[in-house]
Short mmCIF file of C-alpha atoms in Angstrom, two decimals:
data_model
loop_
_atom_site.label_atom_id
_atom_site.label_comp_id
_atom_site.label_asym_id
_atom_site.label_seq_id
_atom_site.Cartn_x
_atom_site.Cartn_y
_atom_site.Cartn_z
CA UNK Z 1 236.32 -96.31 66.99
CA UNK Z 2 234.63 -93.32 68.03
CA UNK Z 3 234.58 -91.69 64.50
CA UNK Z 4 233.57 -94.92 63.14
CA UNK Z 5 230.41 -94.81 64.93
CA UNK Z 6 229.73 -91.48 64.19
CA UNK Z 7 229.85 -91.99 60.37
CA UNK Z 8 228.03 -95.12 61.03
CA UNK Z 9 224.79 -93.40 62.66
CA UNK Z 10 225.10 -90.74 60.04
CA UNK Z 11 224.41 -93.31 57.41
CA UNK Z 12 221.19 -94.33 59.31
CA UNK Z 13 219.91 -90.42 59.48
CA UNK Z 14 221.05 -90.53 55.96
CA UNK Z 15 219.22 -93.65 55.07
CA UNK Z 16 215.75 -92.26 57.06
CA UNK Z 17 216.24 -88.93 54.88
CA UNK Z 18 216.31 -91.16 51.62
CA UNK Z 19 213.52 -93.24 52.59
CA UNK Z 20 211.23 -89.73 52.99
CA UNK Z 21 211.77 -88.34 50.96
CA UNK Z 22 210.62 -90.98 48.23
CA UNK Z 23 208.06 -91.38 49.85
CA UNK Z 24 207.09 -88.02 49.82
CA UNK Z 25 208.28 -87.98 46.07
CA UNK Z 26 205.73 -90.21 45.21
CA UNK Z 27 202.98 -87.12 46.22
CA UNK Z 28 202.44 -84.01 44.31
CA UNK Z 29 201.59 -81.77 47.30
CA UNK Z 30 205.00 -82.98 49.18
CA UNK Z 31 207.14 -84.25 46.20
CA UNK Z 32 208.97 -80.95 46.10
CA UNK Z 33 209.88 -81.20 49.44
CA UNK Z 34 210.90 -84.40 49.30
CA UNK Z 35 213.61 -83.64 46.83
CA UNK Z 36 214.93 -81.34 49.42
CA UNK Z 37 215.02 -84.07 52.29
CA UNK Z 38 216.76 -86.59 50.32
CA UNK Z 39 219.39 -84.17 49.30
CA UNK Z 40 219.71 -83.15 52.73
CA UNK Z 41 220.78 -87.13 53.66
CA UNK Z 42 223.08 -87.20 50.88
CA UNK Z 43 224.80 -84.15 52.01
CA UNK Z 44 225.44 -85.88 55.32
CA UNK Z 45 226.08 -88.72 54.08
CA UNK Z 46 229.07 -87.31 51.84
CA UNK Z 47 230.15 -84.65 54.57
CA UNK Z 48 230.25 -87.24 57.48
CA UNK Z 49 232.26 -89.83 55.26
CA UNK Z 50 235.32 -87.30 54.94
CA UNK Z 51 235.75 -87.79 58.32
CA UNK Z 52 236.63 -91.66 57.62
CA UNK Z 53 239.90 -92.44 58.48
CA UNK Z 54 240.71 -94.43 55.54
CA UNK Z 55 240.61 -90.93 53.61
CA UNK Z 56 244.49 -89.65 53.72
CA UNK Z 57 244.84 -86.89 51.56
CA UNK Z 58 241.97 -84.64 50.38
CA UNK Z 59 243.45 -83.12 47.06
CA UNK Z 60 241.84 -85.22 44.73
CA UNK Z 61 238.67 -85.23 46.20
CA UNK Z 62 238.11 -81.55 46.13
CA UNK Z 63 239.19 -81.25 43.10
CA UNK Z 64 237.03 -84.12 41.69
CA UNK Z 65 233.77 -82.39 43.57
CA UNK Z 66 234.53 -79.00 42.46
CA UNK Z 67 234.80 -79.99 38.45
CA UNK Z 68 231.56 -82.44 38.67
CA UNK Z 69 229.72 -79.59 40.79
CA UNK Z 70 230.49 -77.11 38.10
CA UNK Z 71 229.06 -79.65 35.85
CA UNK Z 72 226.44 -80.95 37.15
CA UNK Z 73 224.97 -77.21 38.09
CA UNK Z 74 225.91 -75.68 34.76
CA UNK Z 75 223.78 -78.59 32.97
CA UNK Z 76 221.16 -78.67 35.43
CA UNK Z 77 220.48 -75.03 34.98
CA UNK Z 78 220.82 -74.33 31.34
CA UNK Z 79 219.05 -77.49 30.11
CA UNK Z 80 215.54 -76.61 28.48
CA UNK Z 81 212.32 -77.90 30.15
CA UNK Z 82 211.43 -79.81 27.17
CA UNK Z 83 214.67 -82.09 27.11
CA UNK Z 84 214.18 -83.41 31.25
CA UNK Z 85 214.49 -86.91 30.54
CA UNK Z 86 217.46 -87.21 28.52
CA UNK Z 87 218.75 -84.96 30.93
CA UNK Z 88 217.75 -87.96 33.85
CA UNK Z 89 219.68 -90.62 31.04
CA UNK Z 90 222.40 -88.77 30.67
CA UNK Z 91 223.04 -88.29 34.70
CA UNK Z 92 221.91 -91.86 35.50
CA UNK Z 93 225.09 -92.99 33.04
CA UNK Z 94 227.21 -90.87 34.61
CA UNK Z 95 226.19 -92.58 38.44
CA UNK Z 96 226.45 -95.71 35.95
CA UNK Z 97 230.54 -95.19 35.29
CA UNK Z 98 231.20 -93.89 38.92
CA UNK Z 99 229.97 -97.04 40.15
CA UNK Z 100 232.10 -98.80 38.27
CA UNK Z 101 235.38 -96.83 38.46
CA UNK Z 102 234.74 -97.67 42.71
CA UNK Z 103 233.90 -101.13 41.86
CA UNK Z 104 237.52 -101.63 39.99
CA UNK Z 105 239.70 -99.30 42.35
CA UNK Z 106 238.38 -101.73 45.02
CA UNK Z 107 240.78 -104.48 43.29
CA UNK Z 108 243.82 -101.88 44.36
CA UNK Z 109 242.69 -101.25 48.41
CA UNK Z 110 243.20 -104.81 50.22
CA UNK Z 111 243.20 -108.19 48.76
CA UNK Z 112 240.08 -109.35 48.10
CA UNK Z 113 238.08 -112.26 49.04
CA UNK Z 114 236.18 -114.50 46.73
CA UNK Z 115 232.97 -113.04 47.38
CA UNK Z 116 234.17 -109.42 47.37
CA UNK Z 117 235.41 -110.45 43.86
CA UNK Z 118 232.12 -111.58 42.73
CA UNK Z 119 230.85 -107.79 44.24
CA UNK Z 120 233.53 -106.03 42.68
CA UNK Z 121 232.55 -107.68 39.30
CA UNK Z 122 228.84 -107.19 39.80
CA UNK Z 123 229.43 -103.16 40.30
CA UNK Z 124 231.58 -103.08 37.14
CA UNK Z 125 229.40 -105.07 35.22
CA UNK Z 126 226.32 -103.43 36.46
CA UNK Z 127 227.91 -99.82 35.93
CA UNK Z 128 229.02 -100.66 32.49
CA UNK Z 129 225.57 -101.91 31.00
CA UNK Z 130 223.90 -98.56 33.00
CA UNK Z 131 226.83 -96.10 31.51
CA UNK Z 132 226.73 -96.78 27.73
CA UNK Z 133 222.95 -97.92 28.03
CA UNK Z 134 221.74 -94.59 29.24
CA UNK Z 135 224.31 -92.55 26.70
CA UNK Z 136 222.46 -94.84 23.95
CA UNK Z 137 218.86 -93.62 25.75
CA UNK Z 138 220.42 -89.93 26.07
CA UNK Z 139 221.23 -89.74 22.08
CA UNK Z 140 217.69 -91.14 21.33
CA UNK Z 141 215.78 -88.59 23.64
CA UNK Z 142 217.79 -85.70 22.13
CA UNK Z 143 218.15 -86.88 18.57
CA UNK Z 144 221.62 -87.31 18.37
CA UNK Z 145 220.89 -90.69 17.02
CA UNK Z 146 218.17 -91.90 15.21
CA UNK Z 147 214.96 -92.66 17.36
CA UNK Z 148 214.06 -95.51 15.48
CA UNK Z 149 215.02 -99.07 16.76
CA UNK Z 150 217.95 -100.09 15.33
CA UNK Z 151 218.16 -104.41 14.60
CA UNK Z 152 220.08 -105.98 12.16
CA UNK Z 153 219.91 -109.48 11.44
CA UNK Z 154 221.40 -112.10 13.78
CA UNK Z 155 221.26 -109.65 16.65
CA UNK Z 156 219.73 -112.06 18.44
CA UNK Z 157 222.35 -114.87 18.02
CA UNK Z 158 224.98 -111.82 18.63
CA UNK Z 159 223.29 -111.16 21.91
CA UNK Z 160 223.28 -114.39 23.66
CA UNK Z 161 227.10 -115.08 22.00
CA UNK Z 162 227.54 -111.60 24.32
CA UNK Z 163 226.24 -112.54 27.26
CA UNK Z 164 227.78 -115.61 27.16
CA UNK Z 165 231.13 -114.12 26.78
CA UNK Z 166 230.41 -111.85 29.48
CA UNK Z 167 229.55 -114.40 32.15
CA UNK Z 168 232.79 -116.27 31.17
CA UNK Z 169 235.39 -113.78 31.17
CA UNK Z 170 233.46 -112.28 34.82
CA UNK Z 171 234.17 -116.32 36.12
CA UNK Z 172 237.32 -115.93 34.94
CA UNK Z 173 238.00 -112.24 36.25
CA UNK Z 174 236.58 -113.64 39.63
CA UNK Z 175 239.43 -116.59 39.47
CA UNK Z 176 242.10 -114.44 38.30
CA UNK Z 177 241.62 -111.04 39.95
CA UNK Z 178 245.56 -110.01 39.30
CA UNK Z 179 244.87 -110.68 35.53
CA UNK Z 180 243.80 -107.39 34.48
CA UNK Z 181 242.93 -108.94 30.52
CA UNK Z 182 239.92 -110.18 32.43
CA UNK Z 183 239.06 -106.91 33.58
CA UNK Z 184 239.15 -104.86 30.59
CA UNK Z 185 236.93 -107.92 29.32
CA UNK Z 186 234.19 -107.35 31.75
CA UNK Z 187 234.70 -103.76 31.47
CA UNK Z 188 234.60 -103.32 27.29
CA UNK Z 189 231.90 -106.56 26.90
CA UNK Z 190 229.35 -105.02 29.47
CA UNK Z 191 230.12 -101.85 27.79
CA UNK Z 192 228.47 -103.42 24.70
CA UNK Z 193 225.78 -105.00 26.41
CA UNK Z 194 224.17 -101.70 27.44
CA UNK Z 195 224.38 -100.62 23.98
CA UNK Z 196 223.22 -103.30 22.62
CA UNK Z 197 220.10 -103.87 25.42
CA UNK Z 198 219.17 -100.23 24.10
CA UNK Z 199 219.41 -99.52 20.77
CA UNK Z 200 216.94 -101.70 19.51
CA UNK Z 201 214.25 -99.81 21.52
CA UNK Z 202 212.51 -97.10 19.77
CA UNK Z 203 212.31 -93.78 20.74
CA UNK Z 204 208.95 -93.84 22.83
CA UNK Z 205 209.70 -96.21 24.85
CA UNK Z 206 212.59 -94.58 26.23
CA UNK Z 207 211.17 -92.77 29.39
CA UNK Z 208 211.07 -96.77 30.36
CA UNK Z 209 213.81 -97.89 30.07
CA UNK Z 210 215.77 -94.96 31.36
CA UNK Z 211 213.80 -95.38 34.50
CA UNK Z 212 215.17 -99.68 34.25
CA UNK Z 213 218.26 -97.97 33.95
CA UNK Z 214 218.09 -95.85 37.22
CA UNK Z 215 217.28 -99.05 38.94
CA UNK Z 216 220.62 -100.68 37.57
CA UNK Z 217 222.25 -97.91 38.93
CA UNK Z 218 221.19 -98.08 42.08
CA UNK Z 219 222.07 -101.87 41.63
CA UNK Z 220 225.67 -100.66 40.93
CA UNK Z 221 225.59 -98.61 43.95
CA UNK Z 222 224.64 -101.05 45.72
CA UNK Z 223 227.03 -103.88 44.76
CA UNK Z 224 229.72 -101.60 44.96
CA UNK Z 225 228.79 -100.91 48.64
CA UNK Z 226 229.21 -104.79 48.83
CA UNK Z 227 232.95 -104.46 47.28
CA UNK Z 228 234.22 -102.15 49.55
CA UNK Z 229 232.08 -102.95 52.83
CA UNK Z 230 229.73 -99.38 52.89
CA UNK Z 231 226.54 -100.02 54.26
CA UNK Z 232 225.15 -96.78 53.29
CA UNK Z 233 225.77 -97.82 49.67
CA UNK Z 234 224.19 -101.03 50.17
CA UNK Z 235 220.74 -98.73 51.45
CA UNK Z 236 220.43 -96.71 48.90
CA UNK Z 237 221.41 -98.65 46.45
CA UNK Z 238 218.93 -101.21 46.94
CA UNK Z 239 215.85 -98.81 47.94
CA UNK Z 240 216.76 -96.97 43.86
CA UNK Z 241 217.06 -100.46 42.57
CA UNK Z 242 213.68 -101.80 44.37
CA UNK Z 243 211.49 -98.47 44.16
CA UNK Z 244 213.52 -98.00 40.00
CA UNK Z 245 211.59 -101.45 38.97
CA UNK Z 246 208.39 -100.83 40.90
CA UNK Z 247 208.44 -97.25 39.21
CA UNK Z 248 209.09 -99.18 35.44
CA UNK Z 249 206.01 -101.39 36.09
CA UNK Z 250 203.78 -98.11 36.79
CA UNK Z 251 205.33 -96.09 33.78
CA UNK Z 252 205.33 -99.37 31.62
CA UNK Z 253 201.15 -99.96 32.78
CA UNK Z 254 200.79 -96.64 31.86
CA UNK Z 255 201.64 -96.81 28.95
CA UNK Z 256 199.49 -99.61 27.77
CA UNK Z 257 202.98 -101.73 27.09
CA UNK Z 258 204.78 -104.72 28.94
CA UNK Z 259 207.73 -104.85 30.73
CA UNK Z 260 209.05 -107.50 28.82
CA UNK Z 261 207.87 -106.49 25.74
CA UNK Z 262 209.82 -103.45 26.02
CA UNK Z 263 213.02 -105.12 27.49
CA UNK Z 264 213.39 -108.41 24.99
CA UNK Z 265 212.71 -106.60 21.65
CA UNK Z 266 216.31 -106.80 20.57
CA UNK Z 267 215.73 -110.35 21.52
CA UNK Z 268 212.77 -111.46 20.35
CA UNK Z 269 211.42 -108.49 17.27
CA UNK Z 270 214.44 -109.53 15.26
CA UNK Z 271 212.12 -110.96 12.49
CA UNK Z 272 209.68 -108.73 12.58
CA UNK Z 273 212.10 -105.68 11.69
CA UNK Z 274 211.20 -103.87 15.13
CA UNK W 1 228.36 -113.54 59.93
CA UNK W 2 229.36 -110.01 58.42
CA UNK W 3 227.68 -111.24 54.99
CA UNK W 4 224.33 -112.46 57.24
CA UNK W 5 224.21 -109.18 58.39
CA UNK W 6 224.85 -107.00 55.22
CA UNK W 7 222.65 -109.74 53.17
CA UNK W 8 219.68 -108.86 56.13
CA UNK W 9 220.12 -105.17 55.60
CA UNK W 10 219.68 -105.56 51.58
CA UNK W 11 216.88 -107.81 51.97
CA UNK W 12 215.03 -105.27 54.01
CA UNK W 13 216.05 -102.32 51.99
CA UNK W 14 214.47 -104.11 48.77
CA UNK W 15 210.93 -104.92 50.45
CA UNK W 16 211.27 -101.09 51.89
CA UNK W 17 211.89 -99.73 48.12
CA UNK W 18 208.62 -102.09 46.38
CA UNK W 19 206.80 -100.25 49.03
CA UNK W 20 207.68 -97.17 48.85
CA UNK W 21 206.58 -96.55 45.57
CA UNK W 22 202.59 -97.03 45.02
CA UNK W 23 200.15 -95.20 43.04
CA UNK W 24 202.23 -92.03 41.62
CA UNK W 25 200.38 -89.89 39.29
CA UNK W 26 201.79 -89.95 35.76
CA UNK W 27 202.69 -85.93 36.14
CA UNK W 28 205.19 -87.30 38.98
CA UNK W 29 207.03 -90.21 36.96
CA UNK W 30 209.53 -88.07 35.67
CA UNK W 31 210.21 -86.27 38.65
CA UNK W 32 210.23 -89.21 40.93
CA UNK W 33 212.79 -91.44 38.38
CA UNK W 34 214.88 -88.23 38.43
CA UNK W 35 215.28 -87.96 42.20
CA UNK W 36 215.76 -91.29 42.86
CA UNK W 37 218.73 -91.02 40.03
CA UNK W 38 219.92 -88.74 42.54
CA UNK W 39 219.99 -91.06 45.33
CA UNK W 40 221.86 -93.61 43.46
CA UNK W 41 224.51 -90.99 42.87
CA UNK W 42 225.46 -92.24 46.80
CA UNK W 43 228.40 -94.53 45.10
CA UNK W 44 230.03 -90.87 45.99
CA UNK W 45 230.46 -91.84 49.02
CA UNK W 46 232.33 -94.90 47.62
CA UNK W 47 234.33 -92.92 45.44
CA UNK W 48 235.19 -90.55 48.63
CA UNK W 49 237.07 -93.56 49.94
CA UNK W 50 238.96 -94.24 46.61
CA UNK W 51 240.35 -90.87 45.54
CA UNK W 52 241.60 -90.23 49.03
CA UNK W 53 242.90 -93.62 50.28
CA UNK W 54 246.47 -93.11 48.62
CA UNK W 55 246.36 -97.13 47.84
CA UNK W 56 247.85 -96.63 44.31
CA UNK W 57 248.09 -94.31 41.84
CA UNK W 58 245.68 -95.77 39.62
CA UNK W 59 243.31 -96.42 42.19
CA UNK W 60 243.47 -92.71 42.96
CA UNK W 61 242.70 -91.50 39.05
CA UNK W 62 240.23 -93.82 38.89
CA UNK W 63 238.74 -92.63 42.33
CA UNK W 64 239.21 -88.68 41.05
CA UNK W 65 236.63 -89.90 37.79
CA UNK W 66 234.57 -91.35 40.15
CA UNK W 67 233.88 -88.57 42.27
CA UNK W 68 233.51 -86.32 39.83
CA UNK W 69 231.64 -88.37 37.88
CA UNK W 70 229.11 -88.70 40.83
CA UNK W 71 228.76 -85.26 41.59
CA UNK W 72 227.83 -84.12 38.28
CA UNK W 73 224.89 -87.26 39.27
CA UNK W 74 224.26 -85.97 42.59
CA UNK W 75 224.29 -81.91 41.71
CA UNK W 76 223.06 -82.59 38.38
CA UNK W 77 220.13 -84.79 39.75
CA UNK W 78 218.78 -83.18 42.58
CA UNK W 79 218.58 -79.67 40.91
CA UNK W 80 216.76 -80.70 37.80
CA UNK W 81 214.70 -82.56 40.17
CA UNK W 82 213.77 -79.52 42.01
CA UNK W 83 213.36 -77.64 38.74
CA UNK W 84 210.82 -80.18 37.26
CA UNK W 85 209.11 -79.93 40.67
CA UNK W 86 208.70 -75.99 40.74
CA UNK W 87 207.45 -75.75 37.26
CA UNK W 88 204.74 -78.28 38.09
CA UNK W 89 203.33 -76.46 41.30
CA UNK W 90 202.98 -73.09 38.95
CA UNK W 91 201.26 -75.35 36.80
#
């Protein structure tokens, strides 16, 4: 009990440190800063939760935080100024996959209620669409693939066949959580989706929709907090996925273009050729 | 009652992000979409829980992925955050 409520009121310091430091993120004389204090919350955040008591054996953790460390660091220095944002996609899909990888080992920890199902399938579903949606933004931005929107005919009809298909296998994932056909459904359809919600987006408008795409991961985060009852999660989660859309309006304003106009043109430009 | 009380907390996190972000200079957008990435890299903490719960095996290989997987977000993100943010005070 007492540990719980230690980790507990290290979530809330954690949560005030996010909560600065966007907010000092959002200014260029403190946005440095800023960085720094929301790193410092996460840092507590992931220290304090080792002390959980769920957490039995430690092997696999470190050796999961030492290889995405090296990683992470070795990108994040050697990558060139110029190629940032891909950078941002390419670390946003990675988020993306973790939040779905803790979404389905939920289905393994305790049996889950209907509405933890619902969460569970949420986080994978979300997680998917952000993974393979910001590797699609990530080969654009560095011209791995061709900038150029890519739309073939009946993509529209493809895409609402697809989404249709996804709501019905998650409803039937949800009924049938011990059917794992279901899950590698969910898991391979909203796979597609991400790739197919990106690709027919040119190249400029990319910065925008890998900033949509950081909001979906914080959705993720945040539905995967739901799954396996982590309020801290939850927090964050839901301030990336609020302040990730607000941020997509500004960029999207700024650039004399429309959200939806942006978002819908695999939808909708079909005709037209892009 | 435990879903009233989660459901309160997201409601009030979602008003708290809309607010949070107002009026950021186009030089920022970048940096400010890249450390907010970094935030969402919290599902860590989730993935903390699955690698070292011991439920099953599969639930720790897929909770290994995860955390590293996350880190490389949470590392990855905050440093080229801060590296955006230093070249744009020189300049």
């Amino acid at each position: 009990m007492g540990i719980e409520l230690l980790v507990n009121l290290s979530y809330v310091a954690a949560a005030v440190l996010f909560i600065f430091g966007l907010k000092m993120l959002g200014s260029p004389a403190t946005a440095r800063k800023g960085n720094l204090v929301s790193a410092v919350g996460m840092f507590i955040a992931v220290v304090i939760t080792l002390l959980d008591q769920s957490i039995i054996d430690y092997k696999w953790i470190a050796v999961g935080i030492v290889a995405g460390g090296v990683v992470g660091a070795v990108i994040a220095r050697s990558v060139a100024m110029t190629s940032m944002p891909e950078m941002v996609a390419m670390f946003n899909g990675f988020g993306g996959i973790a939040s779905l990888l803790v979404g389905w080992a939920a289905l393994y920890g305790f049996e889950a209620n209907a509405f933890e199902m619902i969460t569970i399938a949420l986080s994978i579903l979300i997680g998917g669409v952000t993974f393979t949606g910001s590797m699609i933004a990530y080969g654009k931005l560095s011209e791995k693939m061709p900038g150029r929107p890519l739309v073939f005919a009946g993509q529209r009809v493809f895409n609402i066949l697809l989404i249709l298909a996804i709501i019905a296998s998650t409803v039937m994932f949800v009924l049938n959580p011990e059917q794992h056909l279901y899950l590698y459904l969910v898991v391979g359809l909203s796979a597609l989706l991400g790739i197919m919600l990106v690709i027919p987006i040119g190249g400029a408008d990319m910065p925008v929709v890998i900033s949509l795409l950081n909001s979906y991961s914080g959705l993720a985060a945040c539905a995967a907090g739901f799954a396996i009852n982590n309020i801290i999660l939850i927090v964050a989660g839901a301030l990336v996925g609020a302040s990730g859309i607000i941020l997509t309006q500004i960029m999207c304003k700024a650039m004399n273009r429309s959200l939806s106009n942006v978002l819908f043109s695999g939808f909708t430009k079909v005709a037209a050729g892009g | 009652m435990e879903i009233v009380f989660l459901a309160f907390i997201l409601m009030l996190s979602i008003f708290l992000g809309f607010e949070l972000i107002n009026k950021v200079p186009a030089t920022l957008h970048t940096p400010l979409m890249s450390g907010s990435n970094a935030i969402s890299g919290i599902t860590l903490v989730g993935a903390l829980t699955s690698a070292g719960a011991e439920h099953t095996v599969l639930a720790t290989v897929l909770g290994t992925i995860a955390v590293a997987m996350a880190t490389i977000n949470v590392i990855g993100g905050y440093m080229v955050t801060d590296r955006m943010l230093a070249m744009f005070k020189k300049g």
